[in-house]
Each structure stands twice: as C-alpha cells, then as structure tokens.
Coordinates of C-alpha atoms in Angstrom, one line a residue:
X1 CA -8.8 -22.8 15.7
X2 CA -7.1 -23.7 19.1
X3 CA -9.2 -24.2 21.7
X4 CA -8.9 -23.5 25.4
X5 CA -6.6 -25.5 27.3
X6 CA -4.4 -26.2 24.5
X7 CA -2.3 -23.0 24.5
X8 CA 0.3 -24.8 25.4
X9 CA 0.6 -27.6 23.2
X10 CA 3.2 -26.9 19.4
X11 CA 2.8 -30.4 18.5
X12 CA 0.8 -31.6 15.2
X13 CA -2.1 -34.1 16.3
X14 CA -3.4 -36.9 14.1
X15 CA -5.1 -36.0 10.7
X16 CA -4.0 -32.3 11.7
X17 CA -3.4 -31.6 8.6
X18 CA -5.9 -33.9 6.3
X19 CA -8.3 -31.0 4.8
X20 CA -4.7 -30.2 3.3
X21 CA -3.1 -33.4 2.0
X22 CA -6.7 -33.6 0.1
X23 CA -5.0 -31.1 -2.5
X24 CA -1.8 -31.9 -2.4
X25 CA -1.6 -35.3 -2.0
X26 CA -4.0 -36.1 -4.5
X27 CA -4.9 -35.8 -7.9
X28 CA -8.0 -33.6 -8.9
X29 CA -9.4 -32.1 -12.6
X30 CA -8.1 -28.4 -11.1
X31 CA -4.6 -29.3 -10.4
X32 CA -2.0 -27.8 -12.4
X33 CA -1.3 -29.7 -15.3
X34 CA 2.3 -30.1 -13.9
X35 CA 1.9 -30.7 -10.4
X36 CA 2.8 -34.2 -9.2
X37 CA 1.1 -35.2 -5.6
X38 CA 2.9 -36.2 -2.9
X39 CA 4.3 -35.0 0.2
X40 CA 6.7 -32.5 -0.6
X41 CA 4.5 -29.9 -1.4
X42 CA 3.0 -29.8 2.6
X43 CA 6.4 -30.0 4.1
X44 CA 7.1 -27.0 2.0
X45 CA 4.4 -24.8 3.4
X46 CA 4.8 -25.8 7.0
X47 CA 8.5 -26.1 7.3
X48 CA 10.2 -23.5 4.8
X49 CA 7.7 -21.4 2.9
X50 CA 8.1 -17.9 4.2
X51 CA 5.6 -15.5 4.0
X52 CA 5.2 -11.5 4.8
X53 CA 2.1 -10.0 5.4
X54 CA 1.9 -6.4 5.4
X55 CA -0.8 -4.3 7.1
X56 CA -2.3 -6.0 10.2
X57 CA -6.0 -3.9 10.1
X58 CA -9.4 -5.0 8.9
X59 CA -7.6 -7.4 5.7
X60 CA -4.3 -8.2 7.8
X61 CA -6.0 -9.9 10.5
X62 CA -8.3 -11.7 8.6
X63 CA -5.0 -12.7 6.4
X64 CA -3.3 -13.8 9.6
X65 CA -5.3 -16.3 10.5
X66 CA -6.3 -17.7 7.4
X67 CA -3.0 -18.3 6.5
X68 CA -1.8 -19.8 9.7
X69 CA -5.2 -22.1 9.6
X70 CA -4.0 -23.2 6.1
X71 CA -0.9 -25.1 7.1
X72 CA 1.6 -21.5 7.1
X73 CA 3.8 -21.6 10.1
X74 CA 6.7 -19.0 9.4
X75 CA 4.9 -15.7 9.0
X76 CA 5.8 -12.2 9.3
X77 CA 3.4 -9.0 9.4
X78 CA 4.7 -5.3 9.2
X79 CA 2.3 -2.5 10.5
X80 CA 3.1 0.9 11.7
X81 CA -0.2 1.6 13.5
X82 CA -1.5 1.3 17.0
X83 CA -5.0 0.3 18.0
X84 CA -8.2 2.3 18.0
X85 CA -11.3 2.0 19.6
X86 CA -13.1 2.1 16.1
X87 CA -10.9 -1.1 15.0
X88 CA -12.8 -3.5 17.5
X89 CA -15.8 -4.1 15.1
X90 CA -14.0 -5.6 12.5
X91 CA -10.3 -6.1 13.6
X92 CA -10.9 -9.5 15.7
X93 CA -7.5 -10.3 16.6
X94 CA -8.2 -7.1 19.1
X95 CA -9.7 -6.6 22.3
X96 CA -10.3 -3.2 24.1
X97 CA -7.1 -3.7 26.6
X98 CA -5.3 -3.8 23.1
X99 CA -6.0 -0.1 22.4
X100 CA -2.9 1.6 22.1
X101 CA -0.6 -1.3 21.3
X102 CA 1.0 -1.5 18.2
X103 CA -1.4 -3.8 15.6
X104 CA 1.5 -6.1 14.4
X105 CA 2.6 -7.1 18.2
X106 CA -0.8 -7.6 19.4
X107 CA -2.1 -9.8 16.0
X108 CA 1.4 -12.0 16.1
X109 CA 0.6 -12.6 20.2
X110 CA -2.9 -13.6 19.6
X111 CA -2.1 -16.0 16.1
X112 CA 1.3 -17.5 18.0
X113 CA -1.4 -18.1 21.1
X114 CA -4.1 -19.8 19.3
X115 CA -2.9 -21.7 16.6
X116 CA -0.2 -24.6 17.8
X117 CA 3.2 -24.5 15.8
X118 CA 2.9 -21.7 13.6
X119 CA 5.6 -18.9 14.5
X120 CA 4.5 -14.9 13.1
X121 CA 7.1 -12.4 13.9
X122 CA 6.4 -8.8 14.0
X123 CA 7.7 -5.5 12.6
X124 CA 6.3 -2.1 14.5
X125 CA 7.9 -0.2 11.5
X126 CA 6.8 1.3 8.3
X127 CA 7.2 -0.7 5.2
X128 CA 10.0 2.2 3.6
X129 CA 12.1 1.4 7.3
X130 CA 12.5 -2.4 6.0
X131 CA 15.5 -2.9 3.5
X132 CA 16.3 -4.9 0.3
X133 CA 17.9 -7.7 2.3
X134 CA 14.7 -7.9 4.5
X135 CA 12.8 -8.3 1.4
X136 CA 14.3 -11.0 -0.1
X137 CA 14.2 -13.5 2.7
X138 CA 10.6 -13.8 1.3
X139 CA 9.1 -16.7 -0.8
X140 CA 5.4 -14.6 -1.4
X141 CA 4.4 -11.1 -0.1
X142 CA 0.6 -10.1 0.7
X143 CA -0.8 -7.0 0.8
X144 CA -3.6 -5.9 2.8
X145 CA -3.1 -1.9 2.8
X146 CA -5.5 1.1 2.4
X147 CA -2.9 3.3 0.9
X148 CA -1.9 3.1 -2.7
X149 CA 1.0 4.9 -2.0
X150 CA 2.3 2.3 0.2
X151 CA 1.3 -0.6 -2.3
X152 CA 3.0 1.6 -5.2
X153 CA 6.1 1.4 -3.0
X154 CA 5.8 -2.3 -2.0
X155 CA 5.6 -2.8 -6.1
X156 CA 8.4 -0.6 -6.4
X157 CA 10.4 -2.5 -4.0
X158 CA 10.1 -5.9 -5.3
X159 CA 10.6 -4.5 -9.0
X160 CA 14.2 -3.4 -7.7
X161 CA 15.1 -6.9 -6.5
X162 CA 14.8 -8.6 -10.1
X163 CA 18.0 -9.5 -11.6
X164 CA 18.2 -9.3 -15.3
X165 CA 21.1 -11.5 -17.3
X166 CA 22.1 -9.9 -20.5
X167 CA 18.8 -8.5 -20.6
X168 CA 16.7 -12.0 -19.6
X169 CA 14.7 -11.8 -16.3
X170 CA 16.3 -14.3 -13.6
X171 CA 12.8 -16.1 -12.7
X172 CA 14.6 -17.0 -9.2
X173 CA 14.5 -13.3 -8.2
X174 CA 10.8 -13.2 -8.6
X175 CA 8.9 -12.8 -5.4
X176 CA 5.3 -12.7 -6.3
X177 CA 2.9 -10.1 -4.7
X178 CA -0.7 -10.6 -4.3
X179 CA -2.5 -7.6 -3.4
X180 CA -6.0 -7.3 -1.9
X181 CA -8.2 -3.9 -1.6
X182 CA -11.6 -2.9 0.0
X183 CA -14.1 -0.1 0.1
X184 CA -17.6 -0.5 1.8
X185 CA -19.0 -3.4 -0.3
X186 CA -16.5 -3.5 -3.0
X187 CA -13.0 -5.2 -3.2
X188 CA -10.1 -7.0 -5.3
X189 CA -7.6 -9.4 -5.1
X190 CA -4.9 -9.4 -7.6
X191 CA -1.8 -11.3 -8.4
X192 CA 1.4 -9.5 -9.2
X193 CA 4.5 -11.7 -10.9
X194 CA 7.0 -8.6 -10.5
X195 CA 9.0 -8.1 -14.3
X196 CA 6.3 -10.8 -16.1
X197 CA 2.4 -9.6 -15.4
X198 CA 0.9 -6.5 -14.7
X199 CA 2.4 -4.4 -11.7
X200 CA 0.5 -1.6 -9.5
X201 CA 1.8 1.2 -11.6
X202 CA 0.3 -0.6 -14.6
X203 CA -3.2 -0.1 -13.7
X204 CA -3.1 3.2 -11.8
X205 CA -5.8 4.7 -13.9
X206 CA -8.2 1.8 -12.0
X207 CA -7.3 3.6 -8.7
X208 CA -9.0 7.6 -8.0
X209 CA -6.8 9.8 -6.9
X210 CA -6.8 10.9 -3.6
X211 CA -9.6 13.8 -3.2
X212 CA -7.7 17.2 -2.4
X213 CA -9.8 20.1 -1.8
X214 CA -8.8 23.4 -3.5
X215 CA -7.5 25.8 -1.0
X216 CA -9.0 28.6 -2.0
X217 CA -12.5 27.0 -1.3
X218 CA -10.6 25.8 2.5
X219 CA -9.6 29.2 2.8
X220 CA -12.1 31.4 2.0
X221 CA -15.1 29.6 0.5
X222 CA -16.2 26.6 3.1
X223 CA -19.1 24.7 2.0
X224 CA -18.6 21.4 3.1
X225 CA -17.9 19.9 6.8
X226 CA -14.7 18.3 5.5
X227 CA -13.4 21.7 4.1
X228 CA -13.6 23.2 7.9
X229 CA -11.7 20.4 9.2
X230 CA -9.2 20.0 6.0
X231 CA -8.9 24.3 7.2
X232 CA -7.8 23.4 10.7
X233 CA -5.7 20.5 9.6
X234 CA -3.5 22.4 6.6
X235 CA -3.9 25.6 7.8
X236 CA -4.4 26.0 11.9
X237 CA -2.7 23.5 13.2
X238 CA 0.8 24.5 11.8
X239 CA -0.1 28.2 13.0
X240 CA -1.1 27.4 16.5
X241 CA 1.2 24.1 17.2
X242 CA -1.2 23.4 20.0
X243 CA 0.8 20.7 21.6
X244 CA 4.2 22.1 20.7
X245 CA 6.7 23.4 18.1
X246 CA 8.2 20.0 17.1
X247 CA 4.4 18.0 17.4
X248 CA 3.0 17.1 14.0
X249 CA -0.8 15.9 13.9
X250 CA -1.5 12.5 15.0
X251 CA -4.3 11.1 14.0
X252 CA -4.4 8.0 16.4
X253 CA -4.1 10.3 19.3
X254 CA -7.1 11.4 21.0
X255 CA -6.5 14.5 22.4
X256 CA -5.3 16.1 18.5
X257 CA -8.6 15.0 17.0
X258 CA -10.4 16.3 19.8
X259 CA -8.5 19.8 19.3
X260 CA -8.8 19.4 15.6
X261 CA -12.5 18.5 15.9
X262 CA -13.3 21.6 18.2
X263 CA -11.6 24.1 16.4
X264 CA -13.6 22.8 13.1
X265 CA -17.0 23.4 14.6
X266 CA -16.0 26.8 15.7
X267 CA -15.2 27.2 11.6
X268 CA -18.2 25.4 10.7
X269 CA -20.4 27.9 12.9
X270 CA -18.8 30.8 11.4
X271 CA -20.0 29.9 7.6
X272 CA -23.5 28.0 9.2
X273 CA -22.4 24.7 8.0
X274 CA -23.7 21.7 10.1
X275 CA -22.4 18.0 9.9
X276 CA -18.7 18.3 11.7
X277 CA -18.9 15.2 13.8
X278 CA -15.8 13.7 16.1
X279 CA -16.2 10.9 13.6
X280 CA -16.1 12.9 10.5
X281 CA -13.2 14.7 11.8
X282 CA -11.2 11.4 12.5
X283 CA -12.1 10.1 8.7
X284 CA -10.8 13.1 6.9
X285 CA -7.1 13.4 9.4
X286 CA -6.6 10.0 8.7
X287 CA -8.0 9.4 5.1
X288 CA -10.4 6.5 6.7
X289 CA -11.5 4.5 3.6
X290 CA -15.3 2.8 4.4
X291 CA -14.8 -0.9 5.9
X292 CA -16.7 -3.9 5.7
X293 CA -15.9 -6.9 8.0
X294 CA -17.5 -9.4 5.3
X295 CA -15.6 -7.6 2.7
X296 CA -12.5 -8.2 4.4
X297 CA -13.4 -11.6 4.8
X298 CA -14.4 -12.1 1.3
X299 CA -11.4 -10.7 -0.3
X300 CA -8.8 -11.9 2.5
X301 CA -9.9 -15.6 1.7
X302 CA -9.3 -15.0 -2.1
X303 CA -6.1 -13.7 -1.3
X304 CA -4.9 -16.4 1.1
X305 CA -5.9 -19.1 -1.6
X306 CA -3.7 -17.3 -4.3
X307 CA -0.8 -17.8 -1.3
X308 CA -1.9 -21.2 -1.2
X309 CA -1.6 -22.1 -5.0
X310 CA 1.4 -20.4 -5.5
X311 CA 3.1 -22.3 -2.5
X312 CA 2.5 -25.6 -3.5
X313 CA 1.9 -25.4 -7.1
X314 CA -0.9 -26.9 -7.6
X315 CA -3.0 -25.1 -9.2
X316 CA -3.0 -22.1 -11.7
X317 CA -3.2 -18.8 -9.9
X318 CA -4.9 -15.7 -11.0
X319 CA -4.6 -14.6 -13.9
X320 CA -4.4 -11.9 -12.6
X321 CA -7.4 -9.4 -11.7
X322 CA -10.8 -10.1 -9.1
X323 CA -13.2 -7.6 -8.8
X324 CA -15.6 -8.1 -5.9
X325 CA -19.1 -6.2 -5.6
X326 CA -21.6 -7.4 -3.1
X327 CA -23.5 -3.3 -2.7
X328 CA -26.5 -4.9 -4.8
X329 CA -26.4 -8.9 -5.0
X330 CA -23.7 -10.3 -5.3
X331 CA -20.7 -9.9 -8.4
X332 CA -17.5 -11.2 -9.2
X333 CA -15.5 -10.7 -12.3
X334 CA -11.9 -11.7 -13.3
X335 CA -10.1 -10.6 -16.0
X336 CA -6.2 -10.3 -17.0
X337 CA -4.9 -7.0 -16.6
X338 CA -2.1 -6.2 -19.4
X339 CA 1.3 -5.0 -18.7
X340 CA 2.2 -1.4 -19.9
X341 CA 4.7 -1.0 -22.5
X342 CA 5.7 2.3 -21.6
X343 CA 5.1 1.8 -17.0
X344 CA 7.0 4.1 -15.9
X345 CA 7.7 1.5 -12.8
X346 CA 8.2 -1.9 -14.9
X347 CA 9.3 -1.2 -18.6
X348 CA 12.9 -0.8 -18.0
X349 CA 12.9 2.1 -20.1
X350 CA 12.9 5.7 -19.1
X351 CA 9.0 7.4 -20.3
X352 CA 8.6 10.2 -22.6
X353 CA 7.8 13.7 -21.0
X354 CA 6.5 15.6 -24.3
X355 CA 7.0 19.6 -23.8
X356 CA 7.9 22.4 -25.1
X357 CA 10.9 24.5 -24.4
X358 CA 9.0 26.9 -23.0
X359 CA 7.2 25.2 -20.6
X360 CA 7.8 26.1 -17.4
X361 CA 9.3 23.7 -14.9
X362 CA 6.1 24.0 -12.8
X363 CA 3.7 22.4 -15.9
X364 CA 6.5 19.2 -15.8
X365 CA 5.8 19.2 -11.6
X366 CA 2.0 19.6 -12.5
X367 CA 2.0 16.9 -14.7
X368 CA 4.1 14.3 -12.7
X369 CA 1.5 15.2 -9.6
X370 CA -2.1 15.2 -11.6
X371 CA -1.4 12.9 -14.6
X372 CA -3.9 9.6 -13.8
X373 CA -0.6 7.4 -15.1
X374 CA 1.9 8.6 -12.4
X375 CA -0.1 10.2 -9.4
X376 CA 2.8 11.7 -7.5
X377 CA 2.9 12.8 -4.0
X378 CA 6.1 15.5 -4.0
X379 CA 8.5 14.6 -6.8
X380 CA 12.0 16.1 -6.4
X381 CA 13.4 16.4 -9.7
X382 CA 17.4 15.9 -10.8
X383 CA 19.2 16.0 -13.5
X384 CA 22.7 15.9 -15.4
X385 CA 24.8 18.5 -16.5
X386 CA 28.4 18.8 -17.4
X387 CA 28.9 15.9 -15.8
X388 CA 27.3 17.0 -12.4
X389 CA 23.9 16.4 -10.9
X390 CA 21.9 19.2 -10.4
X391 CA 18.8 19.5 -8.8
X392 CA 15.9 21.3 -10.3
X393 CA 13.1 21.0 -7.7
X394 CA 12.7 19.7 -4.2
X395 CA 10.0 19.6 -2.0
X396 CA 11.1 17.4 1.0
X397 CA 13.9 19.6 2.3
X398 CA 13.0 23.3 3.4
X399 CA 16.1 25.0 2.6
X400 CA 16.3 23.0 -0.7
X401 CA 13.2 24.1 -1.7
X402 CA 13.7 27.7 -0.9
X403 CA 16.5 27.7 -3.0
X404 CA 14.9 26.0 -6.2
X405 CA 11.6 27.3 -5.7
X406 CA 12.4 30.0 -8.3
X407 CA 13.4 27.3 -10.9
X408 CA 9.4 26.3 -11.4
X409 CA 8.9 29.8 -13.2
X410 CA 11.9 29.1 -15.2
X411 CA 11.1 27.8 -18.8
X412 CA 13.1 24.5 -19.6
X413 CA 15.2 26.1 -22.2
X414 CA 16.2 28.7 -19.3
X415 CA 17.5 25.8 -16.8
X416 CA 19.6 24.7 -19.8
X417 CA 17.6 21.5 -20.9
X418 CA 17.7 20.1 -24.0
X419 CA 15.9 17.6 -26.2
X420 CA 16.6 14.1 -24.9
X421 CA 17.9 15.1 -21.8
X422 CA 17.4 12.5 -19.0
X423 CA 15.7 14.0 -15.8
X424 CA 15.4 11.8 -12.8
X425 CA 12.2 12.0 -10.4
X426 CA 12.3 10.5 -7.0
X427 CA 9.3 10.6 -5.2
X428 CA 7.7 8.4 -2.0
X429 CA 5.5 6.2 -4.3
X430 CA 8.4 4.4 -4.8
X431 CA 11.4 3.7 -3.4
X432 CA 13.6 3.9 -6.8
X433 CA 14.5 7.0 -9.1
X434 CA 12.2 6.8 -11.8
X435 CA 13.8 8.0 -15.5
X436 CA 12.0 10.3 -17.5
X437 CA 13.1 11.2 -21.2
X438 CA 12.5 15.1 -22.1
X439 CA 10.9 15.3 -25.5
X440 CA 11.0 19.0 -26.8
X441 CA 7.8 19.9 -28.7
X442 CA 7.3 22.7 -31.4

C-alpha cells in the first residue's frame, strides 16, 4: 500500500513488482501444465487486462484493493448505492465525511489515491443501465453483490454476448465471471465460464428464496416485529405517501426509515409485540443480509486469486464451486458444480412447462414465481398467435396489467393455447426473454 507522501508519485519503483514475477516468471509444480514463464504474462495484467468489478460494499472494497495490489491497473467498479453510517465497520475504503456519496466514486478516489499507476473508473449506475457494448470491453468480470437477482442478471448478460458458429461456441466471446457471496460467517467463491461450466441459474436451488411474509398474517395477524414494519412498508406507505405522491421508499434516506420505523412501533404496540428497533427496521426495507468483515476478506481474496489465474494463465482455476464456513472452526470445501441440461438461462433450448389445458394462467404465473428452478420476481408473459404477439400477463405496466389481469382466471385452452406452443417470459432476473415450451397434460 502507498504510503504518505507518495500520493503523487505513478511511476513503478525497483522490484515493484517481484512478489509477482515469482509466478509468472518462473516455473513451479502448480503452474498450468501449459503455461510458459516469461514476461508477457505481467505486461498483460498491468498494461491491457481489463477488469470490472461490480458492487463496491463490504466484498467490492475488499476486491478493489486486492486487485489493484496484485499488479491490476485498468479497473472499473459499478455501484448504484450511496454510503451509510452502518458501512464504516467493514467498508474501509470509507470514512464518515464519505456518507452520502455514491460507493463507486468514493472507492475509485481512494484506490486511484493510494496505489501508484493503477487507473479504476467508476459507474454511479445500476448494472441493467450498462449495455452489451459496455460489457464486452471486459477481459474478466467479478461479482461481489448481495442480490441474486442482480447476479442472475449479470449471468444473463454475459450469456447473451456468446457467439455460436453453426451451433459451436466462439471461445473468444467468453468473458469469464467469478462470483463471490457472504452471509455472517459463511461464503463462496465460484467461477463461471459463461456457455461451458455451470452458470447462476444452474444452481438456483443452492440459493433460498427471498423470505416473503404472507399478507394476510401482515394484514391482520402480526406476530413478528418484521411483519409490522413489512405492514408499513407494503401497505402504509403507499396509502399515506408521506413525503409526496411521486416519492417511493428509500431505504438509504434517513428521514423514510425514521417515518417507517415510527409508524411500525405504533403497529407493534397495537398487537403488544416488542422488538421493532431503528436497526431492525433498516434490515427488513433494505433486505440487509448479515456481514462479516473477515468474511469479506476471506472470500474477496479467493476471488481476486481466481482473477489472477485466469489473467495470466498460470494456473488452473476453480473448478468451479468454494464453500466457506468459519461459524464453528474453520471449513472449506470445493466441488464442481454440473451444468443443467434443461437451464432455462444456458441450454439454448426453450424448458418444458408441463400443464394441463385447464390450468389457469395464474398456476403457469405461480409456478414461474415459486418454482426453486426459476425464482421469478414479476414475469410478463407473451406469446404468438396468428402471426402477432400477444401478451398474456404483465405486471410492470399499470394499465397493461389492468387489462390482462382477467386473463390469469382464464384456463389456457380459453386464451387459445395449444400443445407446443412457445410462450415467452421476460422478467428482471435477466435481461433476455426466456423461452418456455407449453406441454399440455391429460
């Protein structure tokens, strides 16, 4: 790490770089069985290897710097959230005259400052704001997110951008992904070669879905201090509009948790449930996942040397799953997770939807949403008839879903599907249409 007085200085000192040229400028009994030492492999990762980093919280900063420490100099880092007071303990690239400033500026300032040479740009966007072109630029992409809908779209993403020759897989449009995750003491690091290993939609059934709490039980049956808050949240804060018509619920700004974290103890004292705490409140508004600063450290290094290996070539990456547990001891365990035949992300073919002509187009929306394989957030649902696209179902657009609201009581056979019939779902998981085959049942 820089130190002070050097701030200055872009130039690379004697034996900068000498921890590095160990591995790649010499031969060892863990280098790839390919790899030839020598000098080209440095020049690589300092001069041309580009790299995008997405997320700059509790794994992002960690990522930062141990990438720029290891030699990467051309870095970018997308994150669409400002600075909170309850980031300081772990986030280190922050200071408390950060708070408020977007995460990606601030961590790119304080990398650029410290570490001599090495350039990160960043993006004060979400990820679904970014393009194909800005994709491509990239030679590795690294994860550090606490949303699996944002890493199902990331894999979604760089899935699109394969090109496929008479049905082969162009290996030159392959921009690997590794992918790091944390909760409390656990973690993973994983490494994604998009159309060739194991993507995110794989594996979904290794990731819970997202706790929703009935709304009866918010409504009328309270029992827990996270179903008065989910009440305000869903249900009060639409009806009021405390700060305006047009102002949707921020969870980064003080003064709507505070509003959101009153009116919950006033519901809390109505039922006698204890335990609604500003803190609480903040957790369940934002979905606030447990963090762990030597988690983040832990996995963030495994991540960075899966970068590492895969710029120079060196050594064999990942193949292709960690598992990190430190809640009792300390346990690792790596094993290769298999591709799906039938993904609905990464098999090139559209999945089966098995149902019967009866069904009613609200069981085909229930299973999209609940079934551990797909996990979708709001699927709008389209397909082809008579040579025109029609659309079933869609929950994005008010007025569209006013008007095919009545089609969920419909029975498939009364929307005029038939058996083999093509519907196409787009949902925010991903940023592609995915293609379902209907299978009519008896």
């Amino acid at each position: 790490m820089l130190v002070d007085g050097d701030a200055g200085s872009t130039s690379d000192w004697d034996d900068r770089w000498n921890h590095i040229k160990k591995f790649l400028e010499r031969s060892g009994p863990f280098m790839h069985p390919d790899f030839e030492p020598s000098t080209e492999s440095l020049q690589f990762m300092l001069e041309t290897c580009k790299i995008l980093v997405i997320g700059a919280g509790g794994l992002g900063c960690e990522l930062l710097k141990n990438l720029a420490l290891s030699g990467f100099r051309n870095i970018h880092v997308v994150d669409m959230d400002n600075i909170d007071v309850s980031n300081l303990n772990r986030q280190f690239l922050f200071r408390a005259k950060d708070v408020g400033r977007p995460k990606a500026d601030v961590a790119a300032d304080f990398i650029n400052s410290r570490v001599p040479g090495c350039c990160v740009i960043p993006y004060f966007k979400k990820i679904q704001d970014l393009d194909e072109t800005f994709y491509r630029q990239f030679h590795i992409i690294v994860c550090g997110l606490d949303s699996i809908v944002a890493r199902r779209w990331m894999n979604g993403m760089l899935l699109s951008l394969l090109v496929y020759e008479d049905g082969v897989l162009d290996p030159s449009s392959i921009i690997p992904l590794i992918d790091g995750g944390t909760e409390g003491f656990k973690g993973n690091a994983r490494v994604i070669l998009p159309g060739m290993t194991a993507c995110i939609d794989c594996t979904l059934e290794l990731y819970p879905p997202q706790i929703n709490f009935p709304m009866c039980t918010i409504a009328s049956m309270p029992r827990l201090p996270e179903h008065c808050i989910e009440y305000v949240r869903i249900l009060q804060w639409p009806k009021e509009m405390p700060f305006g018509d047009d102002m949707a619920l921020d969870g980064d700004d003080p003064e709507h948790i505070q509003w959101v974290y009153q009116k919950s103890l006033e519901r809390a004292a109505e039922f006698s449930i204890t335990g609604v705490t500003y803190r609480l409140t903040q957790g369940v508004v934002k979905r606030i996942i447990p963090a762990v600063a030597s988690t983040n450290a832990a996995i963030a290094a495994a991540c960075a040397t899966e970068v590492f290996k895969i710029a120079s070539s060196a050594y064999l990456p990942l193949n292709n799953y960690m598992v990190f547990n430190d809640v009792d001891g300390l346990y690792t365990y790596t094993f290769e997770a298999e591709r799906k035949e039938n993904c609905s992300a990464c098999s090139q073919v559209p999945s089966d939807l098995h149902f019967s002509p009866s069904s009613k187009l609200q069981e085909v929306l229930d299973y999209l949403t609940e079934s551990t394989s797909l996990q979708m957030k709001s699927p709008a649902i389209t397909t082809t008839m008579d040579g025109k696209n029609k659309t079933l179902y869609l929950q994005s657009v008010a007025s569209i879903e006013q008007r095919t609201r009545p089609n969920l009581t419909k029975t498939l056979n009364e929307l005029g599907l038939a058996d083999g019939q093509e519907l196409a779902v787009a949902d925010v998981t991903t940023p592609q249409t995915v293609l379902f085959k209907l299978c009519f049942t008896s």
